[in-house]
Short mmCIF file of C-alpha atoms in Angstrom, two decimals:
data_model
loop_
_atom_site.label_atom_id
_atom_site.label_comp_id
_atom_site.label_asym_id
_atom_site.label_seq_id
_atom_site.Cartn_x
_atom_site.Cartn_y
_atom_site.Cartn_z
CA MET A 990 -35.96 80.45 214.44
CA ARG A 991 -38.11 78.13 212.25
CA ARG A 992 -35.61 78.48 209.43
CA ILE A 993 -32.71 77.57 211.72
CA VAL A 994 -34.61 74.50 213.04
CA GLY A 995 -35.37 73.40 209.45
CA ILE A 996 -31.72 73.62 208.45
CA VAL A 997 -30.65 71.64 211.53
CA LEU A 998 -33.21 68.90 210.81
CA ALA A 999 -32.11 68.69 207.18
CA VAL A 1000 -28.47 68.29 208.23
CA LEU A 1001 -29.42 65.60 210.73
CA LEU A 1002 -31.47 63.76 208.09
CA ILE A 1003 -28.64 63.79 205.55
CA GLY A 1004 -26.22 62.62 208.22
CA GLY A 1005 -28.56 59.81 209.20
CA VAL A 1006 -28.88 58.59 205.62
CA ALA A 1007 -25.11 58.67 205.17
CA ALA A 1008 -24.62 56.75 208.40
CA ALA A 1009 -27.15 54.13 207.31
CA VAL A 1010 -25.38 53.66 203.99
CA VAL A 1011 -22.01 53.26 205.73
CA ALA A 1012 -23.52 50.86 208.28
CA GLY A 1013 -25.05 48.85 205.48
CA ARG A 1014 -21.70 48.53 203.76
CA ASP A 1015 -19.94 47.61 206.98
CA SER A 1016 -22.50 44.92 207.82
CA GLY A 1017 -22.43 43.40 204.35
CA THR A 1018 -26.13 44.03 203.75
CA GLY A 1019 -25.83 46.85 201.22
CA THR A 1020 -27.46 46.84 197.82
CA ALA A 1021 -25.85 44.51 195.29
CA THR A 1022 -23.78 46.38 192.75
CA LYS A 1023 -22.81 43.69 190.22
CA THR A 1024 -25.22 41.71 188.06
CA VAL A 1025 -23.83 38.31 187.10
CA ARG A 1026 -25.46 36.19 184.38
CA GLY A 1027 -25.12 32.44 184.16
CA VAL A 1028 -26.52 29.30 182.58
CA ILE A 1029 -27.14 26.48 185.05
CA GLY A 1030 -28.46 22.94 185.23
CA SER A 1031 -32.14 22.92 186.22
CA GLU A 1032 -31.41 21.02 189.44
CA LYS A 1033 -29.80 24.23 190.78
CA ALA A 1034 -32.65 26.57 189.79
CA GLU A 1035 -34.37 26.41 193.19
CA PHE A 1036 -31.09 27.15 194.95
CA PHE A 1037 -30.47 30.37 193.02
CA ALA A 1038 -34.15 31.38 193.33
CA ASP A 1039 -34.15 30.92 197.12
CA PRO A 1040 -34.71 34.36 198.74
CA ASP A 1041 -32.10 33.53 201.39
CA VAL A 1042 -29.54 32.74 198.68
CA VAL A 1043 -30.44 35.97 196.86
CA LYS A 1044 -29.94 37.87 200.13
CA ALA A 1045 -26.61 36.14 200.90
CA LEU A 1046 -25.28 36.92 197.42
CA ALA A 1047 -26.49 40.53 197.64
CA ALA A 1048 -24.58 40.88 200.90
CA LYS A 1049 -21.45 40.04 198.90
CA GLY A 1050 -22.33 42.55 196.19
CA PHE A 1051 -23.91 40.25 193.59
CA THR A 1052 -27.24 39.91 191.85
CA VAL A 1053 -27.26 36.58 189.99
CA LYS A 1054 -29.54 36.05 186.99
CA THR A 1055 -29.73 32.49 185.66
CA GLU A 1056 -31.14 30.52 182.74
CA THR A 1057 -31.51 26.73 182.81
CA SER A 1058 -30.26 24.19 180.30
CA GLY A 1059 -29.34 20.53 180.11
CA SER A 1060 -25.65 20.25 180.97
CA TRP A 1061 -24.68 18.84 177.58
CA ASP A 1062 -27.00 21.24 175.75
CA MET A 1063 -24.92 24.12 177.13
CA GLU A 1064 -22.28 23.38 174.52
CA GLN A 1065 -24.67 24.58 171.82
CA LEU A 1066 -25.36 27.93 173.49
CA PRO A 1067 -23.59 31.15 172.53
CA LEU A 1068 -21.63 31.96 175.68
CA LYS A 1069 -21.17 35.65 174.94
CA GLY A 1070 -22.79 37.75 177.64
CA TYR A 1071 -22.60 35.05 180.33
CA ASP A 1072 -20.33 35.39 183.35
CA PHE A 1073 -20.42 31.71 184.20
CA ALA A 1074 -21.74 28.33 183.13
CA PHE A 1075 -22.66 25.80 185.81
CA PRO A 1076 -23.16 22.27 184.43
CA SER A 1077 -23.61 19.28 186.69
CA SER A 1078 -20.31 17.51 186.17
CA LYS A 1079 -16.72 17.78 185.01
CA ALA A 1080 -17.13 16.35 181.49
CA PRO A 1081 -19.49 19.02 180.08
CA ALA A 1082 -17.53 21.64 182.05
CA ASP A 1083 -14.35 20.59 180.24
CA GLU A 1084 -16.12 21.01 176.89
CA LEU A 1085 -17.38 24.45 177.89
CA ARG A 1086 -13.97 25.56 179.12
CA ALA A 1087 -12.41 24.54 175.81
CA LYS A 1088 -15.14 26.30 173.81
CA ALA A 1089 -14.82 29.51 175.81
CA LYS A 1090 -11.03 29.28 176.03
CA ALA A 1091 -11.45 29.78 179.76
CA THR A 1092 -8.27 29.98 181.81
CA GLY A 1093 -7.70 28.82 185.35
CA ALA A 1094 -9.00 25.77 187.12
CA PRO A 1095 -12.77 25.13 187.26
CA GLN A 1096 -14.41 25.26 190.66
CA ARG A 1097 -16.46 22.42 192.11
CA PRO A 1098 -18.19 23.86 195.18
CA PHE A 1099 -20.56 20.94 195.77
CA TYR A 1100 -21.63 17.53 194.49
CA SER A 1101 -24.42 14.97 194.63
CA PRO A 1102 -24.42 11.21 193.93
CA LEU A 1103 -26.85 9.67 191.48
CA VAL A 1104 -29.53 7.57 193.20
CA VAL A 1105 -32.71 5.71 192.31
CA VAL A 1106 -36.06 6.52 193.89
CA ALA A 1107 -38.58 3.69 194.11
CA HIS A 1108 -42.06 3.25 195.48
CA ARG A 1109 -42.05 0.87 198.44
CA ALA A 1110 -43.76 -1.98 196.59
CA ALA A 1111 -41.23 -1.82 193.76
CA ALA A 1112 -38.30 -1.71 196.20
CA GLU A 1113 -39.60 -4.73 198.13
CA VAL A 1114 -40.08 -6.74 194.92
CA LEU A 1115 -36.55 -5.85 193.79
CA ALA A 1116 -35.19 -6.95 197.17
CA GLY A 1117 -37.19 -10.19 197.07
CA ASN A 1118 -35.56 -11.04 193.74
CA GLY A 1119 -31.97 -10.20 194.64
CA LEU A 1120 -31.85 -6.92 192.72
CA ALA A 1121 -31.71 -4.74 195.83
CA VAL A 1122 -30.96 -4.89 199.55
CA LEU A 1123 -33.18 -2.92 201.90
CA ASN A 1124 -31.73 -1.37 205.06
CA GLY A 1125 -35.16 -0.40 206.36
CA PRO A 1126 -38.52 0.75 205.07
CA THR A 1127 -37.17 3.86 203.33
CA SER A 1128 -33.61 3.11 202.17
CA GLY A 1129 -31.48 0.47 200.55
CA THR A 1130 -28.94 -0.46 197.89
CA LEU A 1131 -29.56 -1.24 194.24
CA ARG A 1132 -27.36 -4.13 193.09
CA MET A 1133 -26.16 -2.90 189.72
CA GLY A 1134 -24.80 -6.24 188.48
CA PRO A 1135 -28.05 -8.19 188.90
CA TYR A 1136 -30.08 -5.21 187.69
CA LEU A 1137 -28.06 -5.00 184.46
CA GLU A 1138 -28.47 -8.74 183.94
CA ALA A 1139 -32.23 -8.29 184.25
CA ALA A 1140 -32.10 -5.43 181.74
CA ARG A 1141 -30.04 -7.52 179.33
CA ALA A 1142 -32.62 -10.33 179.55
CA ASP A 1143 -35.59 -7.96 179.02
CA ARG A 1144 -37.14 -9.11 182.28
CA THR A 1145 -40.59 -7.85 183.13
CA TRP A 1146 -42.11 -7.06 186.49
CA GLN A 1147 -44.52 -9.95 185.99
CA GLN A 1148 -41.55 -12.35 185.95
CA LEU A 1149 -40.46 -11.26 189.43
CA LYS A 1150 -41.89 -13.08 192.40
CA GLY A 1151 -44.14 -10.94 194.55
CA ALA A 1152 -45.03 -8.52 191.75
CA ALA A 1153 -48.42 -10.09 191.11
CA ALA A 1154 -49.71 -8.55 194.34
CA HIS A 1155 -49.05 -5.08 192.90
CA PRO A 1156 -50.95 -4.49 189.65
CA GLU A 1157 -49.16 -1.17 189.14
CA LEU A 1158 -45.94 -3.13 188.56
CA SER A 1159 -46.21 -4.31 184.99
CA GLY A 1160 -44.27 -4.23 181.74
CA THR A 1161 -40.52 -4.22 181.24
CA LEU A 1162 -38.36 -3.56 184.27
CA PHE A 1163 -36.36 -0.35 183.75
CA ILE A 1164 -35.13 2.82 185.43
CA THR A 1165 -36.30 6.13 184.01
CA SER A 1166 -33.34 8.37 183.22
CA THR A 1167 -32.82 11.56 181.25
CA ASP A 1168 -31.70 11.94 177.64
CA PRO A 1169 -27.94 11.20 177.75
CA SER A 1170 -27.27 13.39 174.72
CA ALA A 1171 -28.64 16.45 176.52
CA SER A 1172 -28.54 15.78 180.24
CA ASN A 1173 -25.71 15.10 182.64
CA SER A 1174 -27.54 12.56 184.80
CA GLY A 1175 -28.48 10.45 181.78
CA ALA A 1176 -24.91 10.42 180.50
CA LEU A 1177 -23.47 9.53 183.91
CA TYR A 1178 -26.00 6.70 184.24
CA LEU A 1179 -24.60 5.19 181.05
CA ALA A 1180 -21.06 5.66 182.38
CA ALA A 1181 -21.83 3.75 185.58
CA ALA A 1182 -23.69 0.98 183.71
CA SER A 1183 -20.87 0.61 181.19
CA TYR A 1184 -18.30 0.40 183.99
CA VAL A 1185 -20.18 -2.41 185.75
CA ALA A 1186 -21.13 -4.28 182.57
CA ASP A 1187 -17.51 -4.27 181.34
CA GLY A 1188 -16.09 -5.81 184.50
CA GLY A 1189 -15.07 -2.63 186.28
CA LYS A 1190 -13.31 -1.03 183.32
CA VAL A 1191 -13.61 2.59 182.28
CA ALA A 1192 -14.50 2.89 178.60
CA GLY A 1193 -11.55 4.50 176.88
CA ASP A 1194 -11.97 3.75 173.20
CA LYS A 1195 -14.39 2.63 170.50
CA ALA A 1196 -13.85 -1.07 171.26
CA ALA A 1197 -14.92 -0.51 174.88
CA VAL A 1198 -18.02 1.37 173.78
CA ASP A 1199 -18.82 -1.44 171.32
CA ARG A 1200 -18.80 -4.02 174.12
CA THR A 1201 -21.56 -2.37 176.13
CA ALA A 1202 -23.46 -0.45 173.44
CA PRO A 1203 -26.19 -3.13 172.94
CA LEU A 1204 -27.03 -3.11 176.67
CA LEU A 1205 -26.97 0.69 176.91
CA ARG A 1206 -29.26 0.87 173.88
CA LYS A 1207 -31.76 -1.49 175.55
CA MET A 1208 -31.72 0.52 178.77
CA THR A 1209 -32.34 3.74 176.87
CA GLN A 1210 -34.78 2.76 174.15
CA VAL A 1211 -37.15 0.88 176.47
CA GLN A 1212 -37.94 4.27 178.04
CA GLY A 1213 -39.27 5.88 174.88
CA ALA A 1214 -39.14 9.69 174.95
CA GLN A 1215 -36.75 11.03 177.59
CA GLN A 1216 -36.66 14.37 179.37
CA SER A 1217 -33.64 16.69 179.14
CA SER A 1218 -33.76 17.37 182.89
CA SER A 1219 -34.14 15.18 185.99
CA ASP A 1220 -36.57 17.66 187.52
CA ALA A 1221 -39.67 16.59 185.56
CA PRO A 1222 -39.33 12.79 186.11
CA PHE A 1223 -38.78 13.38 189.83
CA ARG A 1224 -41.88 15.59 190.11
CA ASP A 1225 -43.89 12.96 188.23
CA PHE A 1226 -42.67 10.31 190.66
CA ILE A 1227 -43.60 12.39 193.71
CA SER A 1228 -47.06 13.03 192.28
CA GLY A 1229 -47.59 9.28 191.84
CA VAL A 1230 -47.43 9.02 188.05
CA GLY A 1231 -44.83 7.57 185.73
CA ASN A 1232 -42.37 4.73 186.19
CA PRO A 1233 -41.88 3.20 189.68
CA LEU A 1234 -38.06 3.53 189.38
CA VAL A 1235 -36.46 6.90 188.55
CA LEU A 1236 -32.84 8.04 188.46
CA VAL A 1237 -32.37 11.39 190.24
CA TYR A 1238 -29.75 13.31 192.17
CA GLU A 1239 -29.59 12.68 195.91
CA SER A 1240 -29.88 16.45 196.38
CA GLN A 1241 -33.40 16.41 194.95
CA VAL A 1242 -34.53 14.02 197.69
CA ALA A 1243 -32.45 15.57 200.48
CA SER A 1244 -33.77 19.08 199.79
CA GLN A 1245 -37.35 17.83 200.06
CA LEU A 1246 -36.61 16.10 203.35
CA LEU A 1247 -34.87 19.17 204.78
CA ALA A 1248 -37.90 21.26 203.76
CA LYS A 1249 -40.07 18.79 205.72
CA GLN A 1250 -41.96 17.67 202.62
CA ASP A 1251 -43.96 14.44 202.77
CA LEU A 1252 -42.33 11.98 200.35
CA GLY A 1253 -44.95 9.29 200.83
CA ASP A 1254 -43.67 5.76 200.22
CA LEU A 1255 -40.45 6.87 198.54
CA VAL A 1256 -37.55 4.48 199.10
CA LEU A 1257 -34.08 5.85 198.37
CA LEU A 1258 -31.86 3.26 196.67
CA TYR A 1259 -28.15 3.95 196.32
CA PRO A 1260 -26.65 1.97 193.41
CA ASP A 1261 -23.72 -0.05 194.73
CA THR A 1262 -21.77 1.47 191.84
CA THR A 1263 -22.72 5.04 191.01
CA VAL A 1264 -21.24 8.35 189.90
CA ASN A 1265 -20.94 11.59 191.80
CA SER A 1266 -22.20 14.62 189.94
CA ASP A 1267 -19.56 17.29 190.63
CA HIS A 1268 -21.37 20.57 189.99
CA THR A 1269 -18.70 22.62 188.24
CA VAL A 1270 -18.52 26.38 187.77
CA VAL A 1271 -16.91 27.44 184.49
CA PRO A 1272 -15.95 31.12 184.95
CA LEU A 1273 -16.41 33.22 181.82
CA SER A 1274 -15.54 36.51 183.53
CA GLU A 1275 -13.80 37.66 186.68
CA ASN A 1276 -17.17 38.16 188.38
CA GLY A 1277 -18.07 34.58 187.47
CA ARG A 1278 -14.85 33.37 189.04
CA THR A 1279 -15.55 35.31 192.23
CA LEU A 1280 -19.04 33.83 192.41
CA GLY A 1281 -17.62 30.30 192.16
CA GLU A 1282 -15.21 31.05 194.99
CA LEU A 1283 -18.02 32.41 197.16
CA LEU A 1284 -20.12 29.28 196.64
CA ALA A 1285 -17.17 27.17 197.77
CA THR A 1286 -15.98 29.22 200.74
CA ASP A 1287 -18.66 31.53 202.16
CA PRO A 1288 -20.12 29.93 205.35
CA GLU A 1289 -23.66 31.24 204.80
CA LEU A 1290 -23.78 30.12 201.17
CA ARG A 1291 -22.39 26.70 202.14
CA ARG A 1292 -25.15 26.38 204.74
CA LEU A 1293 -27.71 27.15 202.06
CA VAL A 1294 -26.06 24.71 199.65
CA VAL A 1295 -26.64 21.97 202.23
CA ARG A 1296 -30.22 23.12 202.80
CA HIS A 1297 -30.82 22.45 199.11
CA GLY A 1298 -29.53 18.90 199.50
CA PHE A 1299 -26.05 19.24 198.01
CA ARG A 1300 -22.85 17.99 199.63
CA PRO A 1301 -20.20 20.76 199.92
CA GLN A 1302 -16.78 19.66 198.75
CA GLY A 1303 -14.47 18.85 201.65
CA ALA A 1304 -17.13 19.40 204.31
CA ALA A 1305 -18.82 16.08 205.01
CA ALA A 1306 -19.61 17.12 208.58
CA GLU A 1307 -21.86 19.96 207.41
CA PHE A 1308 -24.04 17.62 205.35
CA THR A 1309 -24.05 14.94 208.06
CA ALA A 1310 -25.18 17.39 210.74
CA ALA A 1311 -27.93 18.87 208.57
CA THR A 1312 -29.37 15.48 207.57
CA ALA A 1313 -29.04 13.78 210.97
CA ALA A 1314 -32.81 13.54 211.34
CA HIS A 1315 -33.03 11.68 208.02
CA LYS A 1316 -30.19 9.19 208.34
CA GLY A 1317 -32.74 6.38 208.12
CA ARG A 1318 -33.23 7.34 204.47
CA ILE A 1319 -30.00 9.10 203.46
CA ASN A 1320 -26.72 7.19 203.31
CA GLN A 1321 -24.75 10.03 204.89
CA THR A 1322 -21.31 8.49 204.48
CA LEU A 1323 -22.08 6.61 201.23
CA THR A 1324 -21.15 3.36 202.94
CA GLY A 1325 -21.03 0.45 200.48
CA VAL A 1326 -21.21 2.74 197.45
CA ARG A 1327 -18.41 2.54 194.89
CA GLN A 1328 -17.67 5.50 192.63
CA ALA A 1329 -17.25 4.60 188.95
CA PRO A 1330 -14.64 6.71 187.13
CA VAL A 1331 -16.15 8.83 184.35
CA PRO A 1332 -14.90 8.47 180.76
CA THR A 1333 -13.79 11.47 178.73
CA SER A 1334 -16.47 13.71 177.26
CA GLU A 1335 -15.69 12.33 173.80
CA VAL A 1336 -16.40 8.77 174.97
CA LEU A 1337 -19.55 9.86 176.83
CA HIS A 1338 -20.84 11.53 173.68
CA GLU A 1339 -20.24 8.33 171.72
CA MET A 1340 -22.00 6.25 174.39
CA ALA A 1341 -25.00 8.57 174.24
CA ARG A 1342 -25.09 8.49 170.46
CA ARG A 1343 -24.96 4.69 170.36
CA ALA A 1344 -27.56 4.37 173.13
CA ARG A 1345 -29.98 6.66 171.31
CA SER A 1346 -29.41 5.30 167.78
#
């Protein structure tokens, strides 16, 4: 009798395990079976490290392992062994696609506009001198034309009325940006500045680069050493050190707000002419292509994309709903913000070279 009972229990146990495995597969929560490797811009590192993102990808059968790099630095990496590259905009993605001889259209599941973060005192001084317009205590618009004129004239904070009351505002007026030869945000900053400085024209040849190169060089060299990623300057800003004006992605601010982080006296300034950073998946394998499609179409992954501050392509309502509590700081519809067209990667490289030389 004991032997018969033991056999029955063993059969029931095996059946239970099998049922659990089948149920797991049916519910989409089974163990991931495919490991996908990719190189990504650092601004997406927290997204891929998020346990909820890991879980959502595992439910679709993927374990994603990532390494970070500046978007332009990705061109120098050996791409063998990677399933995807994920730079922060179209221009470096085009270079990577050509290098890898990738076929098929790239995927752009989400984007983020470039913005400037300022401490409140700096924002108020800018507004008092016609370089910005404040919509409230925590948001406003940076007037790119007047700002570039100030940069061209080497204006200092001390020359701006109202700055004397804030001893931390001293030295040359400038925006901290990343190294344009290595980082996407730094290169796009030059593209937007060139567009405004050249009367709303997209640089298309050497003559166009020549016209704005002296200004771009001033804007870059006044900063001294530059980081290859926007993450470090933003963290410095939040911790209260570094320059009072820093160029970042909107997603970096939005993700902090959605995580209920205290941003202190941060004022979010949207340049009246800026560039959207279209985060672009370059598939290097079929698994990489499938991952790009999931990021663009899977409802749970799109929800998590928004939670990390990014704007899903073609789904403005999702971002608007998620950031409703922060509309006093975030320009949800990008009202009053003009998008500057981005030059070709060849022209951007030349701009960066001239700005750094």
